[in-house]
Amino acid sequence: MDEDDERGCLEGGRQDSTVYCDGVQQALEDPEDQTALTSRLSVKHVVEVMQKFDDYKRWLVSEIGFEGMLNLPRSGKIDLRMSAWIMRKVKVKSRTIVIDKERVLLFALEDFHKIFGVPCGNRVVRGRDGEIKNTTIEFMKQTIGMNASPAHNLKVAENFITRDISEESSKIEKDCFQISFVIFVMGYVLSPGTKHEYMTIDFWGALANAELISQFNWCEYAVDNLMSAVMKVQTEYNNKAGTIHMSGCHLFFQIFLLDNIDLGIFNMRHPVFPRVQCFNQKRLRQMITMAQCKQRGVLTYVLGAVRPPDSVCYTRVVAMSHYVQMLHRWCLHRNNQYLACP
């Protein structure tokens, strides 16, 4: 048992914070919010599988632009209470985290790329470039071994990437390794669903030619699915659901928020990419501890100020400039309408 396991599942030493480790539900202890939260996002599992990769497999991963995944830190615990708190603050249309009226953080696809280092290409996964015939999909499934029951397709992908692959392997074996790797990391980290060892694979067209995988915008695909997950969480909270099964890469929100708020001595400079590699279990716990507090009995994660734009690497300074311009034009329009009234 490692140090993190010995410490248990609670993040930041707070006994009122609810955490679910790798999709396993724990007991709630927060008297103010008895909503149970679960998630299938599992960085730990992906890292454990990748640790067995040799140099050639790592090279194959780099060839398709997913080398950022090779930098994932081993982390078994994600504070789902924090993820849910942030997701409830997200405005989907404007792609913003609205902490309050004065503190608004805009995020973009480029920010997802900066955090995870996955391709942000020009081809659209769900667009025309990703169209594919059903016969081709069936051939790919059969080659990988997914032509049987789809109930555990992530396990099938995992089994394939653990096979022996070398320079002497056939091209189709190498291609299938790369295809299976994308399915594996999408299903466990970048765009997880809510079911055990299963995800809906609607991106076969982006995998059909392994040489073109890096040209697709996987950041867009992951963020779009994350926005759907946000809307689902917000709806279920509004409906006072007893249990919420969280999907999407909500870890993005945690890293993005912690990297953009003032945490004093825990503020990091941003010369290292992808950013996720800087957030090992110890660092993540420390930053969450520093951020977490209660205001009037309500749990919050942003007590202090937002960091100045010139101290972070993210695109929010550019986006905020555009946002302010749009708001200014809207105000002028409203003022003109008011002046025109009899």
Coordinates of C-alpha atoms in Angstrom, one line a residue:
M1 CA 0.0 0.0 0.0
D2 CA 1.5 3.4 -1.0
E3 CA 1.4 6.6 1.0
D4 CA -1.7 7.9 -0.8
D5 CA -3.6 4.7 -0.1
E6 CA -2.6 4.9 3.6
R7 CA -4.0 8.4 3.8
G8 CA -7.4 7.2 2.6
C9 CA -9.7 8.8 0.1
L10 CA -10.2 12.2 1.6
E11 CA -8.4 15.1 -0.2
G12 CA -6.8 18.0 1.7
G13 CA -7.3 16.5 5.1
R14 CA -10.9 17.9 5.3
Q15 CA -13.3 15.4 6.8
D16 CA -16.3 17.1 5.1
S17 CA -15.0 16.6 1.6
T18 CA -16.4 13.8 -0.5
V19 CA -14.1 11.9 -2.8
Y20 CA -14.6 8.8 -4.9
C21 CA -11.5 6.9 -5.9
D22 CA -11.4 5.5 -9.4
G23 CA -15.2 5.3 -9.6
V24 CA -15.6 3.7 -6.2
Q25 CA -18.3 5.4 -4.2
Q26 CA -17.4 6.4 -0.6
A27 CA -19.7 7.5 2.2
L28 CA -20.8 11.1 2.4
E29 CA -19.9 13.2 5.4
D30 CA -20.9 16.7 4.2
P31 CA -24.1 17.5 6.1
E32 CA -24.9 20.4 3.7
D33 CA -24.8 18.3 0.5
Q34 CA -25.8 14.7 0.6
T35 CA -25.5 14.2 -3.2
A36 CA -23.5 11.1 -4.0
L37 CA -21.0 11.5 -6.8
T38 CA -19.3 8.8 -8.9
S39 CA -16.9 9.0 -11.8
R40 CA -15.1 6.5 -14.1
L41 CA -12.2 8.9 -14.7
S42 CA -9.1 7.0 -13.7
V43 CA -5.7 8.5 -14.2
K44 CA -4.2 5.9 -12.0
H45 CA -5.3 3.0 -14.1
V46 CA -4.0 4.5 -17.3
V47 CA -0.6 5.3 -15.8
E48 CA -0.3 1.7 -14.4
V49 CA -0.8 0.3 -17.9
M50 CA 1.5 2.8 -19.6
Q51 CA 4.3 2.1 -17.1
K52 CA 4.8 -1.2 -18.8
F53 CA 5.4 0.4 -22.2
D54 CA 8.8 0.0 -23.7
D55 CA 10.5 2.7 -25.7
Y56 CA 9.0 1.5 -29.0
K57 CA 5.4 1.7 -27.7
R58 CA 6.1 5.1 -26.3
W59 CA 7.4 6.2 -29.7
L60 CA 4.2 4.9 -31.4
V61 CA 2.1 7.0 -28.9
S62 CA 4.2 10.1 -29.8
E63 CA 3.8 9.5 -33.5
I64 CA 0.0 10.1 -33.2
G65 CA 0.5 13.2 -31.1
F66 CA -0.7 11.7 -27.7
E67 CA 2.7 11.9 -26.0
G68 CA 1.1 14.2 -23.4
M69 CA -0.5 11.1 -22.0
L70 CA 2.9 9.6 -21.3
N71 CA 3.4 12.5 -18.8
L72 CA 0.4 11.8 -16.6
P73 CA 1.4 11.6 -13.0
R74 CA 0.3 8.6 -11.0
S75 CA -2.8 9.8 -9.1
G76 CA -5.4 7.6 -7.6
K77 CA -7.7 10.1 -6.1
I78 CA -9.8 12.9 -7.5
D79 CA -11.9 15.2 -5.3
L80 CA -15.3 14.8 -7.0
R81 CA -16.8 17.4 -4.7
M82 CA -14.5 20.0 -6.1
S83 CA -15.2 18.9 -9.7
A84 CA -18.9 19.1 -9.1
W85 CA -18.5 22.6 -7.5
I86 CA -16.7 23.9 -10.5
M87 CA -19.1 22.3 -13.0
R88 CA -22.0 24.0 -11.3
K89 CA -20.1 27.3 -11.9
V90 CA -19.6 26.7 -15.6
K91 CA -21.5 28.7 -18.3
V92 CA -21.5 26.4 -21.3
K93 CA -22.3 28.9 -24.0
S94 CA -19.6 31.3 -23.0
R95 CA -17.1 28.6 -21.9
T96 CA -16.5 30.4 -18.6
I97 CA -16.2 29.5 -14.9
V98 CA -18.1 32.1 -13.1
I99 CA -16.8 32.2 -9.6
D100 CA -18.7 35.4 -8.9
K101 CA -19.5 38.6 -10.7
E102 CA -15.9 39.9 -10.4
R103 CA -14.1 36.7 -11.0
V104 CA -14.7 35.0 -14.3
L105 CA -12.3 32.6 -16.0
L106 CA -12.7 31.8 -19.7
F107 CA -11.3 28.6 -21.0
A108 CA -10.6 27.5 -24.6
L109 CA -9.6 24.4 -26.6
E110 CA -6.0 25.5 -26.5
D111 CA -6.1 25.4 -22.7
F112 CA -7.2 21.7 -22.8
H113 CA -4.2 21.1 -25.1
K114 CA -1.9 22.9 -22.7
I115 CA -3.0 20.8 -19.8
F116 CA -3.1 17.4 -21.5
G117 CA -0.9 17.7 -24.6
V118 CA -3.2 15.9 -26.9
P119 CA -3.8 16.9 -30.6
C120 CA -5.7 20.0 -31.4
G121 CA -5.6 19.7 -35.2
N122 CA -7.7 21.1 -38.0
R123 CA -9.8 18.0 -38.7
V124 CA -13.1 17.8 -36.9
V125 CA -13.7 14.4 -35.2
R126 CA -17.5 14.6 -35.6
G127 CA -17.3 16.5 -38.9
R128 CA -16.9 15.5 -42.6
D129 CA -13.3 14.4 -42.0
G130 CA -14.6 11.8 -39.5
E131 CA -17.2 10.2 -41.7
I132 CA -16.7 6.5 -42.2
K133 CA -18.6 3.5 -43.7
N134 CA -20.1 0.9 -41.4
T135 CA -18.2 -1.9 -43.1
T136 CA -14.9 -0.1 -42.3
I137 CA -15.9 0.2 -38.6
E138 CA -16.8 -3.5 -38.5
F139 CA -13.4 -4.4 -40.0
M140 CA -11.6 -2.2 -37.4
K141 CA -13.6 -3.7 -34.6
Q142 CA -12.9 -7.3 -35.8
T143 CA -9.1 -6.6 -36.1
I144 CA -8.9 -5.1 -32.6
G145 CA -11.2 -7.8 -31.1
M146 CA -14.2 -5.6 -30.4
N147 CA -16.6 -7.6 -32.7
A148 CA -18.0 -9.5 -29.8
S149 CA -20.0 -8.0 -26.9
P150 CA -19.3 -4.2 -26.7
A151 CA -20.0 -4.2 -22.9
H152 CA -16.3 -4.1 -22.1
N153 CA -14.7 -2.4 -25.1
L154 CA -12.2 -0.4 -23.0
K155 CA -10.9 -3.7 -21.6
V156 CA -10.5 -5.0 -25.2
A157 CA -8.5 -1.9 -26.1
E158 CA -6.4 -2.3 -23.0
N159 CA -5.7 -5.9 -23.8
F160 CA -4.5 -4.9 -27.3
I161 CA -2.1 -2.3 -26.1
T162 CA -0.5 -4.7 -23.6
R163 CA 0.4 -7.1 -26.4
D164 CA 4.0 -7.4 -27.6
I165 CA 4.6 -4.8 -30.3
S166 CA 8.0 -4.2 -31.9
E167 CA 9.5 -2.8 -35.1
E168 CA 9.1 -6.3 -36.5
S169 CA 5.4 -6.2 -36.0
S170 CA 3.1 -5.8 -39.0
K171 CA 1.8 -2.4 -40.0
I172 CA -1.7 -3.4 -39.1
E173 CA -0.6 -4.4 -35.6
K174 CA 1.1 -1.1 -35.1
D175 CA -1.9 0.8 -36.4
C176 CA -4.2 -1.2 -34.1
F177 CA -2.0 -0.5 -31.2
Q178 CA -2.3 3.3 -31.8
I179 CA -6.1 3.0 -32.4
S180 CA -6.5 1.0 -29.2
F181 CA -4.4 3.5 -27.3
V182 CA -6.6 6.4 -28.3
I183 CA -9.7 4.5 -27.3
F184 CA -8.2 3.6 -24.0
V185 CA -7.1 7.1 -22.9
M186 CA -10.3 8.7 -24.2
G187 CA -12.4 6.2 -22.2
Y188 CA -10.5 6.6 -18.9
V189 CA -9.2 10.1 -18.9
L190 CA -10.0 12.5 -21.8
S191 CA -13.7 11.6 -22.3
P192 CA -14.9 8.9 -19.9
G193 CA -18.5 7.9 -19.8
T194 CA -20.4 6.6 -16.8
K195 CA -20.2 2.8 -17.4
H196 CA -17.6 0.4 -16.2
E197 CA -15.0 -0.5 -18.9
Y198 CA -17.2 0.9 -21.6
M199 CA -17.5 4.0 -23.7
T200 CA -19.5 5.0 -26.7
I201 CA -17.0 5.2 -29.6
D202 CA -18.3 7.7 -32.1
F203 CA -14.9 8.6 -33.5
W204 CA -14.0 5.6 -35.6
G205 CA -13.6 7.9 -38.6
A206 CA -10.8 9.8 -36.9
L207 CA -9.0 6.5 -36.2
A208 CA -9.4 4.9 -39.7
N209 CA -6.0 6.1 -40.8
A210 CA -3.5 6.0 -38.0
E211 CA -1.2 8.4 -39.8
L212 CA -4.0 11.1 -39.7
I213 CA -4.9 10.7 -36.0
S214 CA -2.7 13.6 -34.9
Q215 CA -4.5 15.9 -37.5
F216 CA -7.8 15.7 -35.7
N217 CA -9.0 18.1 -32.9
W218 CA -9.3 15.7 -30.0
C219 CA -9.4 18.7 -27.6
E220 CA -12.6 19.9 -29.2
Y221 CA -14.1 16.4 -29.0
A222 CA -13.2 16.1 -25.3
V223 CA -14.3 19.6 -24.4
D224 CA -17.7 19.2 -26.2
N225 CA -18.3 16.0 -24.2
L226 CA -17.3 17.8 -21.0
M227 CA -19.8 20.5 -21.7
S228 CA -22.5 17.9 -22.1
A229 CA -21.4 16.5 -18.8
V230 CA -21.6 19.9 -17.2
M231 CA -25.2 20.4 -18.4
K232 CA -26.1 16.9 -17.0
V233 CA -24.6 17.7 -13.6
Q234 CA -26.3 21.1 -13.4
T235 CA -29.7 19.5 -14.4
E236 CA -29.4 16.7 -11.9
Y237 CA -28.4 19.1 -9.0
N238 CA -31.4 21.3 -9.9
N239 CA -33.6 18.2 -9.8
K240 CA -32.0 17.2 -6.4
A241 CA -30.8 13.8 -7.7
G242 CA -29.6 11.5 -4.9
T243 CA -26.7 10.2 -7.0
I244 CA -24.9 11.9 -9.9
H245 CA -22.7 9.8 -12.2
M246 CA -20.2 12.3 -13.5
S247 CA -18.7 11.9 -17.0
G248 CA -16.2 13.9 -19.1
C249 CA -12.7 15.0 -18.2
H250 CA -13.6 17.1 -15.1
L251 CA -9.9 16.9 -14.0
F252 CA -9.4 19.6 -16.6
F253 CA -11.5 22.0 -14.5
Q254 CA -9.5 21.3 -11.4
I255 CA -6.1 21.8 -12.9
F256 CA -7.3 24.9 -14.9
L257 CA -8.8 26.5 -11.8
L258 CA -5.9 25.7 -9.5
D259 CA -3.4 27.1 -12.1
N260 CA -5.4 30.3 -12.4
I261 CA -6.2 31.3 -8.8
D262 CA -3.8 32.9 -6.2
L263 CA -2.7 30.1 -3.8
G264 CA 0.3 32.0 -2.4
I265 CA 3.4 29.8 -2.0
F266 CA 1.7 27.1 -4.1
N267 CA 1.5 29.2 -7.2
M268 CA 3.5 27.6 -9.9
R269 CA 5.2 29.2 -12.9
H270 CA 4.0 27.8 -16.2
P271 CA 7.1 26.8 -18.3
V272 CA 6.3 23.1 -18.2
F273 CA 3.9 21.4 -20.6
P274 CA 1.6 19.6 -20.6
R275 CA 0.6 21.2 -17.3
V276 CA -0.9 17.9 -16.0
Q277 CA 2.5 16.5 -15.2
C278 CA 3.0 19.2 -12.5
F279 CA 0.0 18.0 -10.6
N280 CA 1.1 14.9 -8.8
Q281 CA -1.0 13.6 -5.9
K282 CA 0.9 15.5 -3.2
R283 CA 0.8 18.8 -5.1
L284 CA -2.9 18.5 -6.0
R285 CA -3.8 17.8 -2.4
Q286 CA -1.8 20.7 -1.1
M287 CA -3.3 23.1 -3.6
I288 CA -6.9 21.9 -2.9
T289 CA -6.2 22.3 0.8
M290 CA -5.1 25.9 0.3
A291 CA -8.1 26.7 -2.0
Q292 CA -10.8 25.0 0.1
C293 CA -12.7 26.9 2.7
K294 CA -16.2 27.5 4.0
Q295 CA -18.1 30.8 3.6
R296 CA -21.2 31.1 5.8
G297 CA -21.2 27.3 6.1
V298 CA -21.0 26.8 2.3
L299 CA -18.0 24.9 0.8
T300 CA -16.0 26.9 -1.7
Y301 CA -12.7 26.6 -3.5
V302 CA -11.7 30.1 -4.4
L303 CA -11.3 32.3 -1.4
G304 CA -8.7 34.6 -2.8
A305 CA -8.1 36.5 -6.1
V306 CA -7.5 35.3 -9.6
R307 CA -3.9 35.4 -10.8
P308 CA -2.9 38.2 -13.2
P309 CA -3.1 37.2 -16.8
D310 CA 0.6 37.8 -17.4
S311 CA 1.5 35.2 -14.7
V312 CA -0.3 32.3 -16.4
C313 CA 0.0 30.4 -19.7
Y314 CA -3.7 30.2 -20.6
T315 CA -5.7 31.9 -23.3
R316 CA -8.1 33.6 -20.9
V317 CA -6.4 37.0 -21.3
V318 CA -7.1 37.0 -25.1
A319 CA -10.6 35.6 -24.6
M320 CA -11.4 38.1 -21.9
S321 CA -10.4 40.9 -24.2
H322 CA -12.8 39.6 -26.8
Y323 CA -15.5 39.1 -24.1
V324 CA -15.1 42.7 -22.8
Q325 CA -15.4 44.0 -26.4
M326 CA -18.6 42.0 -26.9
L327 CA -20.0 43.2 -23.6
H328 CA -19.1 46.8 -24.5
R329 CA -20.9 46.6 -27.9
W330 CA -23.9 45.0 -26.2
C331 CA -24.0 47.9 -23.6
L332 CA -23.8 50.5 -26.4
H333 CA -26.6 48.7 -28.3
R334 CA -28.8 48.7 -25.2
N335 CA -28.0 52.4 -24.5
N336 CA -28.9 53.3 -28.1
Q337 CA -32.2 51.4 -27.8
Y338 CA -32.9 53.3 -24.5
L339 CA -32.2 56.7 -26.0
A340 CA -34.4 55.9 -29.0
C341 CA -37.4 55.2 -26.8
P342 CA -40.0 58.0 -26.8

